[in-house]
Amino acid sequence: MTPTATQTPSKNYVGPLLIIGALFFVFGFVTWVNSVLIAFFKQAFNLSTVGSNLVAFAFFISYTLMAIPSSAVLKRTGFKNGMSLGLLVMAVGTLIFVPAAKAVSYPLFLVGLFLIGIGLTVLQTASNPYATILGPRESAAQRISFMGIANKLAGIISQFIFGGLLLTGANAVSGAASLEKVVTPYLILTGVLVFLAGMIRFSSLPEVSEEQDDTPTDVSIHTSVWQFPNLVLGVLALFCYVGAEVIAGDTIINYGKALGFDNDEAKYFTTYTLYGLLGGYVLGIVLIPKVISQQTALRFGAAYGLVLTVATLLTSGFTSVLCVALLGFGLAPVWPALWPLALNRLGRFTKIGSALLIMGISGGALLPLLHGYLTDVISPKMAYALLLPLFSFILYYAVSGHKKSSW
């Protein structure tokens, strides 16, 4: 039987999406291990909360600095070669962990994390719009949810591997001796990244046209990317979202320790956040767009986040820790719903729009530092009040911000 027009593309999407899924697995692994590194470096170098949160800052600030250049790189290389280049830059960053451990140098570790972030910026700038464009836009959140599952599964695996390697018995070994623990795993990670770079470079991953949804109206009315309110407000919403996700995932180990839990108990707390995220992504795949729309999922995630933040502040002990972890469930629908709403009808501005959205990831650099400051000067629990304005803005974008067509 001759395939129909709708059957053919969907069949062709499977291979490319599996490759993109593998990349999202890499994103998750190297990103979520930061929660372990924050707790590990805090103890190894005897850092303040703000000082240890520089791990997130060094990693995520690269998104702000590299997002626009990433767009220019992708225009020159295309999606596939850009992804391969990003993996190689990440490999340089992971390799730097070896001399950093030998030199007992926290700043050098931060340099390595910064380079990993730069490589990830190129990868994210390419892969997120790729997953959005590669198929019907109304089901883009569903495709990105599949990517999110790969991301969060990798994060859970990274917690068990690196939590076990770096935090088990961390109270007994500190300083230079403890830093030797990072050498072997990061050498292995470097080899994996180089292998993946070669695999992507020589794969059959097709290029897609960023202008496939461009219309005469887009061309005639919009002369600048800043003329799309849904994008600009989407960047701000993404800034709030990534900050909230990093706070919920990367600070929970230190929060647990501040409440009296020891390393062996607290080291897996981030996995609870990741399980929540994973459950949210699975529901997103099942429900979007057949049962609920991307916009409805976004509204639910923001409202749920507000409720759980209040619960975190009003409870104590493990219940409060669990409320932080359960934020993951509400955060899950935000990323996959934000991207298609923010990139809607951008047409020829899609790559630069994607780059601006990537810049919004800098919320993961700046907001955890603010959270760390509030932790040190007020209290570990009340620092989570920072999440209230973040979820409130996401809720505004979900309800009306994404609908704005002009300023």
Short mmCIF file of C-alpha atoms in Angstrom, two decimals:
data_model
loop_
_atom_site.label_atom_id
_atom_site.label_comp_id
_atom_site.label_asym_id
_atom_site.label_seq_id
_atom_site.Cartn_x
_atom_site.Cartn_y
_atom_site.Cartn_z
CA MET A 1 0.00 0.00 0.00
CA THR A 2 1.30 3.46 -0.84
CA PRO A 3 1.95 5.49 2.31
CA THR A 4 -0.06 8.65 2.75
CA ALA A 5 1.42 12.08 3.20
CA THR A 6 0.89 11.88 6.94
CA GLN A 7 2.28 8.38 7.27
CA THR A 8 5.55 8.97 5.48
CA PRO A 9 6.99 11.74 7.63
CA SER A 10 5.99 10.14 10.91
CA LYS A 11 7.82 6.99 9.84
CA ASN A 12 10.88 9.01 8.95
CA TYR A 13 10.94 10.78 12.32
CA VAL A 14 11.74 7.68 14.37
CA GLY A 15 15.46 7.37 13.59
CA PRO A 16 16.32 11.05 14.00
CA LEU A 17 14.31 11.31 17.21
CA LEU A 18 16.14 8.30 18.67
CA ILE A 19 19.43 10.07 17.98
CA ILE A 20 18.14 13.28 19.56
CA GLY A 21 16.93 11.17 22.50
CA ALA A 22 20.48 9.89 22.97
CA LEU A 23 21.70 13.49 23.07
CA PHE A 24 19.10 14.37 25.69
CA PHE A 25 20.39 11.42 27.72
CA VAL A 26 23.83 13.05 27.62
CA PHE A 27 22.31 16.41 28.63
CA GLY A 28 20.69 14.81 31.65
CA PHE A 29 23.73 12.90 32.78
CA VAL A 30 26.18 15.81 32.79
CA THR A 31 23.63 18.37 34.03
CA TRP A 32 22.12 16.53 36.99
CA VAL A 33 25.45 15.34 38.33
CA ASN A 34 25.92 18.98 39.36
CA SER A 35 23.74 18.37 42.42
CA VAL A 36 26.26 15.79 43.63
CA LEU A 37 29.20 18.04 42.73
CA ILE A 38 27.71 20.94 44.71
CA ALA A 39 27.55 18.83 47.87
CA PHE A 40 30.89 17.14 47.13
CA PHE A 41 32.86 20.35 46.50
CA LYS A 42 31.21 22.09 49.47
CA GLN A 43 32.77 19.51 51.73
CA ALA A 44 36.03 18.91 49.86
CA PHE A 45 36.90 22.61 49.68
CA ASN A 46 35.02 23.70 52.84
CA LEU A 47 32.83 26.16 50.90
CA SER A 48 29.87 28.33 51.85
CA THR A 49 26.50 27.58 50.25
CA VAL A 50 27.01 30.43 47.77
CA GLY A 51 30.52 29.18 47.02
CA SER A 52 29.37 25.63 46.32
CA ASN A 53 26.51 26.94 44.13
CA LEU A 54 29.16 28.40 41.83
CA VAL A 55 29.06 24.92 40.29
CA ALA A 56 25.63 25.73 38.87
CA PHE A 57 26.70 29.29 38.03
CA ALA A 58 29.78 28.23 36.03
CA PHE A 59 27.78 25.56 34.23
CA PHE A 60 24.71 27.60 33.31
CA ILE A 61 26.19 31.08 32.74
CA SER A 62 27.81 29.68 29.60
CA TYR A 63 24.32 29.49 28.09
CA THR A 64 24.04 33.28 28.25
CA LEU A 65 27.48 33.90 26.81
CA MET A 66 27.33 31.25 24.06
CA ALA A 67 23.67 31.26 22.98
CA ILE A 68 23.90 33.91 20.23
CA PRO A 69 27.30 32.64 18.98
CA SER A 70 25.74 29.14 18.92
CA SER A 71 23.11 30.40 16.51
CA ALA A 72 25.86 31.72 14.23
CA VAL A 73 27.75 28.42 14.51
CA LEU A 74 24.64 26.44 13.51
CA LYS A 75 24.02 28.69 10.51
CA ARG A 76 27.50 27.79 9.31
CA THR A 77 27.61 24.10 10.27
CA GLY A 78 23.97 23.01 10.18
CA PHE A 79 22.27 21.06 12.96
CA LYS A 80 24.19 17.78 12.67
CA ASN A 81 27.75 19.10 12.57
CA GLY A 82 26.88 21.62 15.27
CA MET A 83 25.77 18.81 17.58
CA SER A 84 29.02 16.94 16.96
CA LEU A 85 31.06 20.07 17.70
CA GLY A 86 29.15 20.64 20.92
CA LEU A 87 29.97 17.13 22.13
CA LEU A 88 33.68 17.65 21.45
CA VAL A 89 33.72 20.91 23.43
CA MET A 90 32.01 19.08 26.29
CA ALA A 91 34.73 16.41 26.13
CA VAL A 92 37.39 19.10 26.62
CA GLY A 93 35.51 20.30 29.70
CA THR A 94 35.23 16.85 31.26
CA LEU A 95 38.90 16.19 30.56
CA ILE A 96 39.87 19.33 32.52
CA PHE A 97 38.51 17.63 35.67
CA VAL A 98 41.63 15.43 35.69
CA PRO A 99 44.26 18.20 36.07
CA ALA A 100 41.84 20.10 38.36
CA ALA A 101 41.79 17.12 40.74
CA LYS A 102 45.58 16.75 40.59
CA ALA A 103 46.05 20.47 41.30
CA VAL A 104 43.32 20.55 43.98
CA SER A 105 41.94 23.60 42.18
CA TYR A 106 38.27 24.55 42.58
CA PRO A 107 38.59 27.38 39.99
CA LEU A 108 39.90 24.88 37.43
CA PHE A 109 36.93 22.61 38.10
CA LEU A 110 34.69 25.61 37.42
CA VAL A 111 36.51 26.20 34.11
CA GLY A 112 35.77 22.60 33.15
CA LEU A 113 32.11 23.03 34.06
CA PHE A 114 31.98 26.25 32.04
CA LEU A 115 33.32 24.47 28.95
CA ILE A 116 30.86 21.60 29.43
CA GLY A 117 28.13 24.23 29.53
CA ILE A 118 29.39 25.86 26.32
CA GLY A 119 29.27 22.52 24.50
CA LEU A 120 25.79 21.87 25.86
CA THR A 121 24.68 25.31 24.67
CA VAL A 122 25.50 24.39 21.08
CA LEU A 123 23.76 21.03 21.51
CA GLN A 124 20.65 22.54 23.09
CA THR A 125 20.42 25.34 20.52
CA ALA A 126 20.34 22.69 17.81
CA SER A 127 18.39 19.83 19.36
CA ASN A 128 15.42 21.61 20.95
CA PRO A 129 14.17 23.34 17.79
CA TYR A 130 15.06 20.17 15.87
CA ALA A 131 12.67 18.14 18.04
CA THR A 132 10.09 20.93 17.75
CA ILE A 133 10.25 21.24 13.95
CA LEU A 134 10.60 17.52 13.20
CA GLY A 135 6.88 16.82 13.09
CA PRO A 136 3.51 18.50 13.70
CA ARG A 137 3.81 21.52 15.99
CA GLU A 138 0.71 20.62 18.02
CA SER A 139 2.45 17.45 19.21
CA ALA A 140 5.84 19.08 19.78
CA ALA A 141 5.40 18.96 23.57
CA GLN A 142 4.84 15.23 23.29
CA ARG A 143 8.09 14.73 21.37
CA ILE A 144 10.03 16.91 23.79
CA SER A 145 8.50 14.90 26.65
CA PHE A 146 10.10 11.78 25.15
CA MET A 147 13.37 13.68 25.17
CA GLY A 148 12.73 14.66 28.78
CA ILE A 149 12.34 11.03 29.80
CA ALA A 150 15.77 10.25 28.36
CA ASN A 151 17.14 13.33 30.14
CA LYS A 152 15.72 12.45 33.54
CA LEU A 153 16.57 8.74 33.33
CA ALA A 154 20.16 9.78 32.70
CA GLY A 155 19.96 12.15 35.65
CA ILE A 156 18.75 9.37 37.94
CA ILE A 157 21.56 7.11 36.75
CA SER A 158 24.11 9.89 37.31
CA GLN A 159 22.88 10.31 40.91
CA PHE A 160 23.38 6.64 41.71
CA ILE A 161 26.78 6.48 40.01
CA PHE A 162 28.27 9.78 41.16
CA GLY A 163 26.41 9.92 44.47
CA GLY A 164 27.80 6.50 45.26
CA LEU A 165 31.31 7.38 44.07
CA LEU A 166 31.68 10.87 45.51
CA LEU A 167 29.43 11.13 48.57
CA THR A 168 29.64 7.65 50.11
CA GLY A 169 32.01 7.96 53.05
CA ALA A 170 32.68 11.60 52.15
CA ASN A 171 32.82 12.53 55.85
CA ALA A 172 35.83 10.26 56.30
CA VAL A 173 37.90 11.54 53.35
CA SER A 174 38.27 15.19 52.35
CA GLY A 175 40.58 17.54 50.46
CA ALA A 176 43.00 16.22 47.83
CA ALA A 177 42.33 12.57 48.64
CA SER A 178 38.61 12.91 47.97
CA LEU A 179 39.17 14.76 44.67
CA GLU A 180 40.92 11.70 43.23
CA LYS A 181 37.45 10.12 43.09
CA VAL A 182 36.47 12.25 40.07
CA VAL A 183 39.40 11.28 37.82
CA THR A 184 38.34 7.88 36.50
CA PRO A 185 34.63 8.63 35.94
CA TYR A 186 35.41 11.85 34.09
CA LEU A 187 38.01 10.15 31.90
CA ILE A 188 35.34 7.60 30.97
CA LEU A 189 32.83 10.38 30.34
CA THR A 190 35.33 12.11 28.04
CA GLY A 191 35.69 8.95 25.95
CA VAL A 192 31.90 8.55 25.69
CA LEU A 193 31.48 12.15 24.50
CA VAL A 194 34.16 11.79 21.83
CA PHE A 195 32.54 8.56 20.62
CA LEU A 196 29.12 10.20 20.41
CA ALA A 197 30.58 13.16 18.51
CA GLY A 198 31.91 10.79 15.86
CA MET A 199 28.63 8.85 15.75
CA ILE A 200 26.59 12.02 15.19
CA ARG A 201 29.04 13.37 12.61
CA PHE A 202 28.78 10.28 10.42
CA SER A 203 25.10 9.53 11.07
CA SER A 204 22.28 9.96 8.56
CA LEU A 205 20.60 12.60 10.71
CA PRO A 206 18.75 14.83 8.22
CA GLU A 207 18.72 18.61 8.16
CA VAL A 208 15.33 20.24 8.69
CA SER A 209 14.14 23.61 7.44
CA GLU A 210 13.57 26.20 10.13
CA GLU A 211 11.31 28.05 7.71
CA GLN A 212 8.88 25.21 7.16
CA ASP A 213 6.15 27.01 9.10
CA ASP A 214 6.93 30.49 7.78
CA THR A 215 4.01 32.36 6.26
CA PRO A 216 3.65 35.53 4.14
CA THR A 217 2.23 37.23 7.25
CA ASP A 218 5.38 36.45 9.24
CA VAL A 219 7.60 37.83 6.52
CA SER A 220 5.65 41.03 5.91
CA ILE A 221 4.91 42.03 9.51
CA HIS A 222 7.95 40.90 11.49
CA THR A 223 11.36 42.36 10.71
CA SER A 224 12.98 41.57 14.08
CA VAL A 225 12.88 38.67 16.50
CA TRP A 226 12.04 41.15 19.28
CA GLN A 227 8.65 41.74 17.63
CA PHE A 228 7.40 38.37 18.91
CA PRO A 229 6.04 38.88 22.46
CA ASN A 230 5.40 35.15 22.80
CA LEU A 231 9.15 34.61 22.36
CA VAL A 232 10.41 37.44 24.59
CA LEU A 233 8.05 36.55 27.43
CA GLY A 234 8.88 32.90 26.80
CA VAL A 235 12.58 33.63 27.39
CA LEU A 236 11.72 35.19 30.76
CA ALA A 237 9.46 32.25 31.62
CA LEU A 238 12.25 29.82 30.71
CA PHE A 239 14.65 31.83 32.91
CA CYS A 240 12.24 31.35 35.82
CA TYR A 241 11.67 27.67 35.01
CA VAL A 242 15.32 26.64 34.77
CA GLY A 243 16.13 28.53 37.96
CA ALA A 244 13.28 26.74 39.73
CA GLU A 245 14.33 23.33 38.39
CA VAL A 246 17.97 23.76 39.36
CA ILE A 247 16.96 24.99 42.83
CA ALA A 248 14.59 22.03 43.27
CA GLY A 249 17.15 19.49 42.07
CA ASP A 250 20.61 20.80 42.90
CA THR A 251 20.04 22.30 46.36
CA ILE A 252 17.99 19.50 47.88
CA ILE A 253 21.02 17.47 49.04
CA ASN A 254 22.47 20.39 51.00
CA TYR A 255 18.96 21.22 52.26
CA GLY A 256 18.59 17.70 53.60
CA LYS A 257 21.99 17.90 55.27
CA ALA A 258 21.01 21.25 56.84
CA LEU A 259 17.95 19.52 58.31
CA GLY A 260 20.14 16.86 59.90
CA PHE A 261 20.28 14.04 57.33
CA ASP A 262 23.73 12.54 56.80
CA ASN A 263 25.51 12.13 53.44
CA ASP A 264 24.43 8.54 52.93
CA GLU A 265 20.76 9.55 53.26
CA ALA A 266 20.87 12.93 51.51
CA LYS A 267 22.97 11.89 48.51
CA TYR A 268 19.96 10.41 46.70
CA PHE A 269 17.47 13.21 47.44
CA THR A 270 17.92 14.65 43.94
CA THR A 271 16.69 11.35 42.52
CA TYR A 272 13.34 12.06 44.17
CA THR A 273 13.07 15.30 42.19
CA LEU A 274 14.04 13.40 39.05
CA TYR A 275 11.43 10.71 39.66
CA GLY A 276 8.84 13.47 39.88
CA LEU A 277 10.07 14.96 36.63
CA LEU A 278 10.07 11.54 35.01
CA GLY A 279 6.48 10.87 36.07
CA GLY A 280 5.41 14.25 34.71
CA TYR A 281 7.02 13.58 31.35
CA VAL A 282 5.33 10.18 31.05
CA LEU A 283 1.95 11.78 31.73
CA GLY A 284 2.76 14.46 29.18
CA ILE A 285 3.34 11.85 26.50
CA VAL A 286 0.04 10.15 27.32
CA LEU A 287 -2.10 13.26 27.67
CA ILE A 288 -0.65 15.86 25.25
CA PRO A 289 -2.26 16.78 22.88
CA LYS A 290 -5.05 14.15 22.89
CA VAL A 291 -6.47 14.93 26.34
CA ILE A 292 -5.03 18.31 27.31
CA SER A 293 -3.30 21.07 25.36
CA GLN A 294 0.26 22.26 25.82
CA GLN A 295 -1.13 25.46 27.36
CA THR A 296 -3.22 23.57 29.92
CA ALA A 297 -0.23 21.45 30.93
CA LEU A 298 1.80 24.61 31.41
CA ARG A 299 -0.89 26.21 33.58
CA PHE A 300 -1.12 23.08 35.72
CA GLY A 301 2.66 22.89 36.20
CA ALA A 302 2.90 26.51 37.36
CA ALA A 303 -0.07 26.29 39.75
CA TYR A 304 1.17 22.97 41.16
CA GLY A 305 4.60 24.54 41.73
CA LEU A 306 3.08 27.37 43.75
CA VAL A 307 1.16 24.92 45.96
CA LEU A 308 4.21 22.72 46.61
CA THR A 309 6.42 25.74 47.38
CA VAL A 310 3.97 26.88 50.06
CA ALA A 311 3.91 23.31 51.41
CA THR A 312 7.73 23.31 51.58
CA LEU A 313 7.68 26.46 53.69
CA LEU A 314 4.93 25.24 56.04
CA THR A 315 6.26 21.73 56.75
CA SER A 316 9.44 20.41 58.36
CA GLY A 317 11.89 17.52 58.27
CA PHE A 318 11.58 14.89 55.57
CA THR A 319 8.10 16.16 54.63
CA SER A 320 9.60 19.50 53.62
CA VAL A 321 12.36 17.74 51.65
CA LEU A 322 9.72 15.63 49.91
CA CYS A 323 7.75 18.76 48.97
CA VAL A 324 10.87 20.17 47.29
CA ALA A 325 11.36 16.88 45.45
CA LEU A 326 7.72 16.73 44.34
CA LEU A 327 8.18 20.08 42.62
CA GLY A 328 9.70 17.96 39.86
CA PHE A 329 6.27 16.66 38.86
CA GLY A 330 4.95 20.17 38.28
CA LEU A 331 8.12 21.31 36.53
CA ALA A 332 7.97 18.46 34.00
CA PRO A 333 5.38 19.96 31.61
CA VAL A 334 6.95 23.44 31.60
CA TRP A 335 9.98 22.91 29.32
CA PRO A 336 8.23 20.86 26.60
CA ALA A 337 5.24 23.24 26.54
CA LEU A 338 7.27 26.45 26.59
CA TRP A 339 9.39 25.71 23.52
CA PRO A 340 6.61 25.27 20.93
CA LEU A 341 4.63 28.19 22.37
CA ALA A 342 7.65 30.50 22.33
CA LEU A 343 8.81 29.43 18.85
CA ASN A 344 5.30 29.52 17.34
CA ARG A 345 5.27 31.21 13.89
CA LEU A 346 8.86 32.47 14.17
CA GLY A 347 9.67 31.01 10.76
CA ARG A 348 13.04 32.34 9.58
CA PHE A 349 13.68 33.68 13.12
CA THR A 350 13.58 30.18 14.61
CA LYS A 351 17.33 29.74 15.12
CA ILE A 352 17.86 33.13 16.72
CA GLY A 353 14.68 32.60 18.74
CA SER A 354 16.04 29.28 19.94
CA ALA A 355 19.30 30.99 20.89
CA LEU A 356 17.43 33.55 22.97
CA LEU A 357 15.51 30.77 24.71
CA ILE A 358 18.82 29.06 25.44
CA MET A 359 19.97 32.32 27.05
CA GLY A 360 17.02 31.93 29.40
CA ILE A 361 18.77 28.85 30.79
CA SER A 362 21.02 31.33 32.61
CA GLY A 363 18.30 31.29 35.26
CA GLY A 364 20.02 28.09 36.37
CA ALA A 365 23.20 30.13 36.96
CA LEU A 366 21.88 33.24 38.68
CA LEU A 367 18.86 32.11 40.70
CA PRO A 368 20.65 29.29 42.62
CA LEU A 369 23.27 31.87 43.69
CA LEU A 370 20.47 34.05 45.04
CA HIS A 371 18.97 30.98 46.71
CA GLY A 372 22.37 30.20 48.25
CA TYR A 373 22.66 33.76 49.56
CA LEU A 374 19.19 33.55 51.11
CA THR A 375 20.14 30.19 52.62
CA ASP A 376 23.22 31.67 54.29
CA VAL A 377 21.64 34.91 55.56
CA ILE A 378 18.04 33.82 56.34
CA SER A 379 17.50 30.05 56.53
CA PRO A 380 17.69 26.97 54.28
CA LYS A 381 13.90 26.62 54.35
CA MET A 382 12.85 30.24 53.78
CA ALA A 383 15.25 30.46 50.82
CA TYR A 384 12.69 28.39 48.89
CA ALA A 385 10.26 31.35 49.03
CA LEU A 386 12.24 32.54 45.99
CA LEU A 387 10.25 29.99 43.97
CA LEU A 388 6.95 31.84 44.51
CA PRO A 389 7.59 34.72 42.06
CA LEU A 390 9.18 32.29 39.58
CA PHE A 391 6.13 30.03 39.37
CA SER A 392 3.85 33.09 39.34
CA PHE A 393 5.47 34.43 36.17
CA ILE A 394 5.30 31.03 34.49
CA LEU A 395 1.59 30.94 35.35
CA TYR A 396 1.12 34.39 33.76
CA TYR A 397 2.82 33.19 30.57
CA ALA A 398 0.70 30.04 30.52
CA VAL A 399 -2.57 31.96 30.95
CA SER A 400 -2.05 34.97 28.70
CA GLY A 401 1.59 35.82 27.96
CA HIS A 402 2.00 33.27 25.17
CA LYS A 403 -1.06 34.67 23.36
CA LYS A 404 0.35 38.15 22.84
CA SER A 405 0.92 38.77 19.12
CA SER A 406 2.14 42.37 19.41
CA TRP A 407 3.40 44.83 21.97
#
